[in-house]
CSV table of C-alpha atoms and ligand atoms in Angstrom, one decimal:
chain,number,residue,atom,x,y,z
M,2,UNK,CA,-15.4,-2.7,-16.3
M,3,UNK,CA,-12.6,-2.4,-13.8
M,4,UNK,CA,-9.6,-0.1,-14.1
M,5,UNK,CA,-6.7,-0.8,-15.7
M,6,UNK,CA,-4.0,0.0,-17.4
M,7,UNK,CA,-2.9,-1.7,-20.8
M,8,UNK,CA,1.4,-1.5,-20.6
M,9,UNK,CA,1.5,-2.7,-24.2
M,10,UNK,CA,0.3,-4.4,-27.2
M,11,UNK,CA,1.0,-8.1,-26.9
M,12,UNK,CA,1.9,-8.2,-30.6
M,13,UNK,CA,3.6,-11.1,-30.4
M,14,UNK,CA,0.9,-13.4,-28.8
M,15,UNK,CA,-1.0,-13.0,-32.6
M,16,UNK,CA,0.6,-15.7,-34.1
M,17,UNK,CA,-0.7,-18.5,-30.8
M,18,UNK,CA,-4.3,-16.5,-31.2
M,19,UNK,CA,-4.7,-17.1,-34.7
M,20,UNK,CA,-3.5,-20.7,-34.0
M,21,UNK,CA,-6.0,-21.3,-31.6
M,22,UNK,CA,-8.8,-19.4,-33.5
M,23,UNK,CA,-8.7,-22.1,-36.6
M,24,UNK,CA,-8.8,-25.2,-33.5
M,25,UNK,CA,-10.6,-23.4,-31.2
M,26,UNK,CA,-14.5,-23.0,-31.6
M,27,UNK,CA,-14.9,-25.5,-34.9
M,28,UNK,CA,-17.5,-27.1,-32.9
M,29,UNK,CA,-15.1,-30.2,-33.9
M,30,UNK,CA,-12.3,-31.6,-31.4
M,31,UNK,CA,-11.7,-28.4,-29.7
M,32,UNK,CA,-14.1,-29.2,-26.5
M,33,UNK,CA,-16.3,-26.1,-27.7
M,34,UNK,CA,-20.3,-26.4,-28.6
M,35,UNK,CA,-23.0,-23.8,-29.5
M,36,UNK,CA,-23.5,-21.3,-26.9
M,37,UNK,CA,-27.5,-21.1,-25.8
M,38,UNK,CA,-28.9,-18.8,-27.7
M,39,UNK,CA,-26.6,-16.5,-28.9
M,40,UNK,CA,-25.2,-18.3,-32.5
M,41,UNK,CA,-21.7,-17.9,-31.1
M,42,UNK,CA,-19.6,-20.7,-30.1
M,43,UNK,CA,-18.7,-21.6,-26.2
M,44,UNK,CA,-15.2,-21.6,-25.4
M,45,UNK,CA,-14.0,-24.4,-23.6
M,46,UNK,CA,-11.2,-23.0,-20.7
M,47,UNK,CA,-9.3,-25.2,-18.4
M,48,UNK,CA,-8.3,-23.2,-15.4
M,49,UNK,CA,-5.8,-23.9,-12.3
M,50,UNK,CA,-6.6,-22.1,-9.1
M,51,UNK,CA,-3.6,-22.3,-6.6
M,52,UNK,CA,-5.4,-23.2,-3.3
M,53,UNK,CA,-7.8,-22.0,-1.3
M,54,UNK,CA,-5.0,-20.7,1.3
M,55,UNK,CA,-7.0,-17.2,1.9
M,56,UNK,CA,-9.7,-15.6,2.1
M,57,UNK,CA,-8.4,-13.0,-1.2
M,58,UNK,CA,-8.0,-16.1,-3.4
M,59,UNK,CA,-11.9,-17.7,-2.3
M,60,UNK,CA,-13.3,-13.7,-3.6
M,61,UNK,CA,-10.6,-14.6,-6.5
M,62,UNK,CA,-12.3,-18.2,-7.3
M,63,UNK,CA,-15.9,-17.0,-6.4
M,64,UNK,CA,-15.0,-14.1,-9.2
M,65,UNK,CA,-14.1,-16.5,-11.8
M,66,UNK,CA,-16.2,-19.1,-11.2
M,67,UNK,CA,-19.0,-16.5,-11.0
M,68,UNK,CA,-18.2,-14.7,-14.3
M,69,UNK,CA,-17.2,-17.6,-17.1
M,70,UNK,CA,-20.6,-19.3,-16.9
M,71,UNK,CA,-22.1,-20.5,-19.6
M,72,UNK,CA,-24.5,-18.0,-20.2
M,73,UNK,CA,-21.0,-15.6,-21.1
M,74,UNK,CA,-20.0,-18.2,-23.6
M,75,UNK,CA,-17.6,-20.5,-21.3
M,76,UNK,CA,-17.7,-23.8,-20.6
M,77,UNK,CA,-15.2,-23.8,-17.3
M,78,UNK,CA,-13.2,-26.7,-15.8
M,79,UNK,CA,-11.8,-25.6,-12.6
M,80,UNK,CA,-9.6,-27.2,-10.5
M,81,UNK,CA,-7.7,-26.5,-7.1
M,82,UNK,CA,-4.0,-27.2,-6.6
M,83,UNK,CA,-3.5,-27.1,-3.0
M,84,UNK,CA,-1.2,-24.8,-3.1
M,85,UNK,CA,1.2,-27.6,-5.0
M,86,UNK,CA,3.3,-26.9,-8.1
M,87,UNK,CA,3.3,-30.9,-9.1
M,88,UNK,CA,-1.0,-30.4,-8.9
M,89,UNK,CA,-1.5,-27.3,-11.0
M,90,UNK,CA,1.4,-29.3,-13.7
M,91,UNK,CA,-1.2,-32.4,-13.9
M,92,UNK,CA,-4.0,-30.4,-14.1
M,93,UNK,CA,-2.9,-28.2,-17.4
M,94,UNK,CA,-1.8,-31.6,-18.8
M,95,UNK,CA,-5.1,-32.8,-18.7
M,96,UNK,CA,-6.9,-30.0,-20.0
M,97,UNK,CA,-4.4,-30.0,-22.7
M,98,UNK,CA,-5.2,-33.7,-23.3
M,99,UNK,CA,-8.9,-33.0,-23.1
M,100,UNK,CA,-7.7,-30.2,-26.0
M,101,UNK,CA,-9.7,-27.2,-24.5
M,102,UNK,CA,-9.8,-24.4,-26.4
M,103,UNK,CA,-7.7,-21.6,-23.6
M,104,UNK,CA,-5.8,-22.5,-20.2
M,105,UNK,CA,-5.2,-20.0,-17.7
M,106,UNK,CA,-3.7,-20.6,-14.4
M,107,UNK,CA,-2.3,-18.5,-11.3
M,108,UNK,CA,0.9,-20.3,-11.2
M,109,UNK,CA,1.5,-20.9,-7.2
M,110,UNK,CA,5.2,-20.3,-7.6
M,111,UNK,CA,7.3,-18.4,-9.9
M,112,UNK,CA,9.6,-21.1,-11.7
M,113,UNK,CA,9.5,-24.5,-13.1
M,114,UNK,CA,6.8,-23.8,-15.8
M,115,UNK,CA,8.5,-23.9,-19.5
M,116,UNK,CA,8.1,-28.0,-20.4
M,117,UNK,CA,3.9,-27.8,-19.5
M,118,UNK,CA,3.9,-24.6,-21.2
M,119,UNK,CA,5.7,-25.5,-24.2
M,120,UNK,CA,3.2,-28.2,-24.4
M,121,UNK,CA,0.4,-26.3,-24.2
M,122,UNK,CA,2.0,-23.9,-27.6
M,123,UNK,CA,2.5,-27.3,-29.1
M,124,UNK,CA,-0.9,-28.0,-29.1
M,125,UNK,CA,-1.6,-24.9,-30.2
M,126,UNK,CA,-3.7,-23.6,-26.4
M,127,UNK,CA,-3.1,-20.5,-25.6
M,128,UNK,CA,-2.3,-19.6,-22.1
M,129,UNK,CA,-3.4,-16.2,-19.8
M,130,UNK,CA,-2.2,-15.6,-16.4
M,131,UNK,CA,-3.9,-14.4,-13.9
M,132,UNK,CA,-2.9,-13.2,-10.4
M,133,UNK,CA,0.8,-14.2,-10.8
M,134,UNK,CA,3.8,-14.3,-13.0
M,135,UNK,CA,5.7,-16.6,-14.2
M,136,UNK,CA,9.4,-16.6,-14.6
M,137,UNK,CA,10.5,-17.5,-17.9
M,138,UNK,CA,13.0,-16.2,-21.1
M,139,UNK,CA,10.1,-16.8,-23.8
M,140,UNK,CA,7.6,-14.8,-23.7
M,141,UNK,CA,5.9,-16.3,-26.4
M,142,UNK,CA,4.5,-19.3,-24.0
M,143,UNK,CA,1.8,-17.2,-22.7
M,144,UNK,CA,-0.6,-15.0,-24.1
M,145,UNK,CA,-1.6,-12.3,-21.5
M,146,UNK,CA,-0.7,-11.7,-17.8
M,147,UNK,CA,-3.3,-10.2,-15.9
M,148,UNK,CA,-3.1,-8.9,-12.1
M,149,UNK,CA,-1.7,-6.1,-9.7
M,150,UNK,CA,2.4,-5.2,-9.5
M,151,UNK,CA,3.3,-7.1,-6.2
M,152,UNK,CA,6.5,-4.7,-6.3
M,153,UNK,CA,4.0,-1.8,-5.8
M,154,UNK,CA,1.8,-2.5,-3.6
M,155,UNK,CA,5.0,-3.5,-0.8
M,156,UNK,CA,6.6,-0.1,-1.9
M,157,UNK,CA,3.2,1.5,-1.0
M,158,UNK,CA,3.3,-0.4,2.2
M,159,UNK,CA,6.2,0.7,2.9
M,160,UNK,CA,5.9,4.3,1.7
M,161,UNK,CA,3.2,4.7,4.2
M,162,UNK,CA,4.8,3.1,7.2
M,163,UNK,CA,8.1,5.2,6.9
M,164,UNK,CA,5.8,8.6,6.6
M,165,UNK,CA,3.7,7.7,9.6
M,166,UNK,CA,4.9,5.4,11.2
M,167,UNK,CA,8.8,6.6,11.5
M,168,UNK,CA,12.2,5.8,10.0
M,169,UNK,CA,13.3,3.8,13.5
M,170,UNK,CA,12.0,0.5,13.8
M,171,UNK,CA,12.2,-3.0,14.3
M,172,UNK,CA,10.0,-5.2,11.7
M,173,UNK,CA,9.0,-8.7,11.6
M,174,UNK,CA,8.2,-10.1,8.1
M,175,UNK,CA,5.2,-12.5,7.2
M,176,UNK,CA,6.3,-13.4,3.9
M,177,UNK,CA,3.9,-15.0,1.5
M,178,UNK,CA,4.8,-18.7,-0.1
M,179,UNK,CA,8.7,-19.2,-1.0
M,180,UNK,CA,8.8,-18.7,-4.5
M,181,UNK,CA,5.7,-16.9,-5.0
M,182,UNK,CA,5.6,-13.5,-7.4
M,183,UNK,CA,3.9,-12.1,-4.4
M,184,UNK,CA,5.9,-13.2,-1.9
M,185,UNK,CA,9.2,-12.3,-3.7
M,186,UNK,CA,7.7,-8.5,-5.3
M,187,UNK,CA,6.2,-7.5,-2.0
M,188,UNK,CA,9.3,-8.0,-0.1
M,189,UNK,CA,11.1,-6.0,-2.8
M,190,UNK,CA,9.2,-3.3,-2.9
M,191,UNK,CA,8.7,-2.9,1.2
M,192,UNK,CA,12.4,-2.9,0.8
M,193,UNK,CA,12.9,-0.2,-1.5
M,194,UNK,CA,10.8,2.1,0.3
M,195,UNK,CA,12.5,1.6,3.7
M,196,UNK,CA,16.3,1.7,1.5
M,197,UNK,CA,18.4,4.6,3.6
M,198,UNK,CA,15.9,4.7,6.7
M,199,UNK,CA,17.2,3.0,10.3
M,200,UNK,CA,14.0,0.4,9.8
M,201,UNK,CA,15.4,-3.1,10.3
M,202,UNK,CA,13.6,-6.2,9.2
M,203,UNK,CA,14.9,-8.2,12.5
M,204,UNK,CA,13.1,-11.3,11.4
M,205,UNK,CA,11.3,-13.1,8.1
M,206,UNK,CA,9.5,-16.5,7.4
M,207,UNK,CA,6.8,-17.8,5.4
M,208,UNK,CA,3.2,-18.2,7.0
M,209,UNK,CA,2.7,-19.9,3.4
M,210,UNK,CA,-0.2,-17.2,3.1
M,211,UNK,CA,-2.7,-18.7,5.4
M,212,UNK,CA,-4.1,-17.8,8.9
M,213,UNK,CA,-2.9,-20.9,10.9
M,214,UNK,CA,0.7,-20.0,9.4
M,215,UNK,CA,0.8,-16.2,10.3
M,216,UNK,CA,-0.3,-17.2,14.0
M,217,UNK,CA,2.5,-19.9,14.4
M,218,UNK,CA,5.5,-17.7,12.8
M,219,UNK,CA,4.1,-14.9,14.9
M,220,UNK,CA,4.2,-16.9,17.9
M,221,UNK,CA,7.7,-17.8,16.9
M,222,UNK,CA,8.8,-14.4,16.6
M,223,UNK,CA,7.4,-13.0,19.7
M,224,UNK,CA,9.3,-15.6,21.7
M,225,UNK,CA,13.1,-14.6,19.8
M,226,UNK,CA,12.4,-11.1,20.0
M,227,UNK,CA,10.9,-8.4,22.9
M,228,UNK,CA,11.2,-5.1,20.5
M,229,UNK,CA,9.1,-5.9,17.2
M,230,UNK,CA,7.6,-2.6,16.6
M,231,UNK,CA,6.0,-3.5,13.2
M,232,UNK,CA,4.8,-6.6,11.5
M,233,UNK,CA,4.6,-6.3,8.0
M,234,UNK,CA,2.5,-9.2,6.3
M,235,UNK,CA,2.1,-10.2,3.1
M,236,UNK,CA,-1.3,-10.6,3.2
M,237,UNK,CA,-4.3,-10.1,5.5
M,238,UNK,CA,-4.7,-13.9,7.0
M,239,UNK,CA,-1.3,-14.1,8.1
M,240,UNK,CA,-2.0,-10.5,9.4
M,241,UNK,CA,-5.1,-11.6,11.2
M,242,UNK,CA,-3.1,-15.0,12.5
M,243,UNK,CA,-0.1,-12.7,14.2
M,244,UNK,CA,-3.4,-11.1,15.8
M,245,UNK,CA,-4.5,-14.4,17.4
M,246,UNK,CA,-0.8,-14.7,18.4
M,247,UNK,CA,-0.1,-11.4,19.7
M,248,UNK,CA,-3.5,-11.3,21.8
M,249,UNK,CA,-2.2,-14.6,23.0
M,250,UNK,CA,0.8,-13.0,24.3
M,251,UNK,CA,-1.1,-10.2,25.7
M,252,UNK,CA,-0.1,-7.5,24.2
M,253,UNK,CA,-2.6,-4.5,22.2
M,254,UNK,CA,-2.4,-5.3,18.2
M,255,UNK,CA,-2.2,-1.8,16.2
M,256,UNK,CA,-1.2,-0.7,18.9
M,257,UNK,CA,1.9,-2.1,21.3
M,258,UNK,CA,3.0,-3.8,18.0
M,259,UNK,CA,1.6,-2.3,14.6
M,260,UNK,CA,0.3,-4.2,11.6
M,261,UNK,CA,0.6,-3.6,7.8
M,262,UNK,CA,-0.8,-5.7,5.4
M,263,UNK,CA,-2.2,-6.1,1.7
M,264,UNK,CA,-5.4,-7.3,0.5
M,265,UNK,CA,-8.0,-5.6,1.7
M,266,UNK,CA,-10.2,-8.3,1.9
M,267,UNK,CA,-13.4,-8.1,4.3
M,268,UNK,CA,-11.9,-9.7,7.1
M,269,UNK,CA,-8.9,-7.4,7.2
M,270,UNK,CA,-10.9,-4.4,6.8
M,271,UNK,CA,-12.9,-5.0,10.1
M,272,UNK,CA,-9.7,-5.6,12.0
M,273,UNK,CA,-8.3,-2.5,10.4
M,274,UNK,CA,-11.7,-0.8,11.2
M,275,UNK,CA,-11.3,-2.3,14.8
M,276,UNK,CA,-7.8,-0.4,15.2
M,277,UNK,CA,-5.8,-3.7,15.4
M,278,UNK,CA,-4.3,-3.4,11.6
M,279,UNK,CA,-2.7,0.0,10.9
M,280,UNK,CA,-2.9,-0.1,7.2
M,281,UNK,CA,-4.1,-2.4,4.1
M,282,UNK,CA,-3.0,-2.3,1.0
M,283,UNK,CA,-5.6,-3.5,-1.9
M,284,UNK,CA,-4.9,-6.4,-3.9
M,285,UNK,CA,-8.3,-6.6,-6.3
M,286,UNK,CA,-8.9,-10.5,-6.5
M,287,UNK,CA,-12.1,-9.6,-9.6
M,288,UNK,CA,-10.0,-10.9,-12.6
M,289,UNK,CA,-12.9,-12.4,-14.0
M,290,UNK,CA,-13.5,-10.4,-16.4
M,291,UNK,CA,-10.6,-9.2,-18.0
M,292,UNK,CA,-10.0,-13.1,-17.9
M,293,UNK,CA,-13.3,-13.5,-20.1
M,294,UNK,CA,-12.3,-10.8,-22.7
M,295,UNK,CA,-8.9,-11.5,-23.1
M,296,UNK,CA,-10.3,-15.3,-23.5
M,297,UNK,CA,-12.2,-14.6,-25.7
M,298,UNK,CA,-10.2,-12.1,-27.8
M,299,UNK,CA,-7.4,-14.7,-28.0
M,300,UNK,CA,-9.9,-17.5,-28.7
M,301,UNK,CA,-10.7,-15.1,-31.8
M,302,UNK,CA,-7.2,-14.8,-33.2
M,303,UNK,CA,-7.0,-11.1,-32.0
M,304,UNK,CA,-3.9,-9.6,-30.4
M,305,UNK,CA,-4.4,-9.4,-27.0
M,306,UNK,CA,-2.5,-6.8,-24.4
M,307,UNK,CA,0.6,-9.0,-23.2
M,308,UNK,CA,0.3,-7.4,-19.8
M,309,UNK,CA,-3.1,-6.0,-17.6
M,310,UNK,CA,-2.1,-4.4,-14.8
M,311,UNK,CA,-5.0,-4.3,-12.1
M,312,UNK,CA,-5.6,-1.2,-10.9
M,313,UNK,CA,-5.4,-0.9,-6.3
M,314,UNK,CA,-6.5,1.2,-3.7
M,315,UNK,CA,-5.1,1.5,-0.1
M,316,UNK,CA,-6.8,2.2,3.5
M,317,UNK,CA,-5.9,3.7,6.6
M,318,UNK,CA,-8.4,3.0,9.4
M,319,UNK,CA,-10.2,5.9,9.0
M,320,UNK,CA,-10.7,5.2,5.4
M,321,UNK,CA,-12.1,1.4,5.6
M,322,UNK,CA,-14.4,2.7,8.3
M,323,UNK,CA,-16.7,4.3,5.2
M,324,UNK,CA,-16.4,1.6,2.5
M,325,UNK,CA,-16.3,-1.8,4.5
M,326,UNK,CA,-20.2,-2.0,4.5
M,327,UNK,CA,-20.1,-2.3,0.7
M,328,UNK,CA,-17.0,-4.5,0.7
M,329,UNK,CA,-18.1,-7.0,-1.0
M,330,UNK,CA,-15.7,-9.7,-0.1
V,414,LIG,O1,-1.3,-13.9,-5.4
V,414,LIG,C1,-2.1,-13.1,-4.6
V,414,LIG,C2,-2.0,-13.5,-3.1
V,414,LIG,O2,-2.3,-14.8,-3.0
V,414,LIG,C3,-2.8,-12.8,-2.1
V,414,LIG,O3,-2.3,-11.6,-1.7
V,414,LIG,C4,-2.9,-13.8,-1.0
V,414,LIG,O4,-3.9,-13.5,-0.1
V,414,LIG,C5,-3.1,-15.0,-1.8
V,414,LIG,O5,-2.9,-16.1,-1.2
């Protein structure tokens, strides 16, 4: 079992879980069926993925995908949105339609979900978050939120650079997707930690979380500006794309112009490894499994911990250097 830490006791998602548990697993309407073997009941769960914009959300869908099989009781729909709000909408509707038994979704922006997930309550479906949050005044329209503090690890990112790095810089931002819990928690913490230093952010855009958007923003930046000392990246592609676009404008990556990113995903770690990322910050994509158990605790009308908070590590060079042979992803 990973690490984690249980904030508190999602008392009030009881009354959705016992809802579910008479619909859910009848063997009726509820899209459930025996489970081989076992006597138990599969649970039918409809899940949303937000894209496939990096190479921390493929370890996140190979996780999932990988871990609610059928032989652990699940009987998965998955579905990609493409990193579109309108996609991951139409695809919770349907699997309410098709009356699964539990969604859960990693909503790819922060707003705009109450109607789908009043909805889903309607209908008596429980919802679980995973990855990111979802901003909304009812707490009662979802059942569990699993995944890391986004405010945390950009304080920690930040934390580090001002203790090694110096309080006198210049720092170009690679923010994650407008409207994205990451995007938006990240920045706030990096902010916080650099509150009361002389370390400017002279420049921040979105590179949308992907490679091919890091490089161009990158390539944007070093044009306006001729003193970045830092870029600070919201995740590891865009790190590795202001790489590609710093090579390009031949100058030493980790070096002439540091990098700090978060993820920690295997890709980053070699760069790290190879001196041209200063320091990663995890962000542990394997919510699988506290998916499954929370699924299935909610599935079985039992109160379920309203918030998981996902335990992260952090690496300098040095540090990567002795685990990324066993990085898995
Ligand atoms: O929501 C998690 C973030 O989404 C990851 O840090 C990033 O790589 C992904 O696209």
């Amino acid at each position: 079992m990973k690490r984690k830490t249980f904030l508190r006791a999602g008392l009030a998602t009881l009354s959705i879980a016992a809802m579910a548990a008479m619909s859910a697993c009848s063997g009726g309407d509820s899209g459930g069926g025996e489970a081989g073997g076992s006597g138990s009941e599969t649970i039918a769960l409809g899940f949303s993925q937000v894209g496939a914009e990096s190479g921390w959300r493929a370890a996140n869908t190979k996780d999932i995908q990988d871990t609610l099989t059928e032989e652990n009781g699940f009987k998965l729909s998955f579905s990609d949105a493409q990193q579109k709000q309108e996609n991951q909408i139409q695809a919770l509707r349907s699997y309410i339609a098709q009356g699964v038994d539990v969604l859960a979704f990693s909503p790819v922006v922060e707003t705009g979900w109450d109607a789908v997930l009043q909805e889903a309550k309607s209908a008596n479906i429980p919802v679980i978050l995973t990855d990111r949050a979802v901003d909304t005044t009812d707490d009662s329209l979802f059942a569990s939120f699993i995944g890391s503090d986004f405010v945390a690890e950009g304080q920690r990112a930040g934390d580090w650079v001002v203790e090694n790095l110096g309080k006198d810089l210049k720092v170009v931002e690679l923010q994650g997707t407008t409207g994205s819990a990451p995007a938006i928690d990240r920045k706030e913490g990096f902010g916080k930690a650099i509150e009361g230093t002389d370390i400017d952010i002279i420049d921040s855009q979105t590179g949308d979380f992907t490679r091919a958007g890091g490089k161009q923003v990158m390539e944007g930046f070093l044009n306006s500006h001729d003193d970045i000392d830092l870029v600070f990246a919201h995740n590891d592609d865009m790190g590795l794309g202001a790489i590609e676009a710093i090579e390009a404008a031949g100058k030493k990556p980790g070096k002439d112009i540091k990098i700090v990113t978060i993820d920690a995903v295997k890709d980053g770690m070699q760069a790290l490894v190879d001196g041209k990322i200063n320091y990663i910050v995890e962000c542990n994509p394997l919510l699988g499994e506290d998916l499954a158990e929370i699924a299935k605790k909610v599935v079985a009308g039992e109160a379920v911990e309203k918030r998981i908070v996902v335990e992260d590590a952090a690496f300098t060079q040095e540090e990567a250097a002795k685990v990324l042979a066993d990085r898995t992803y």
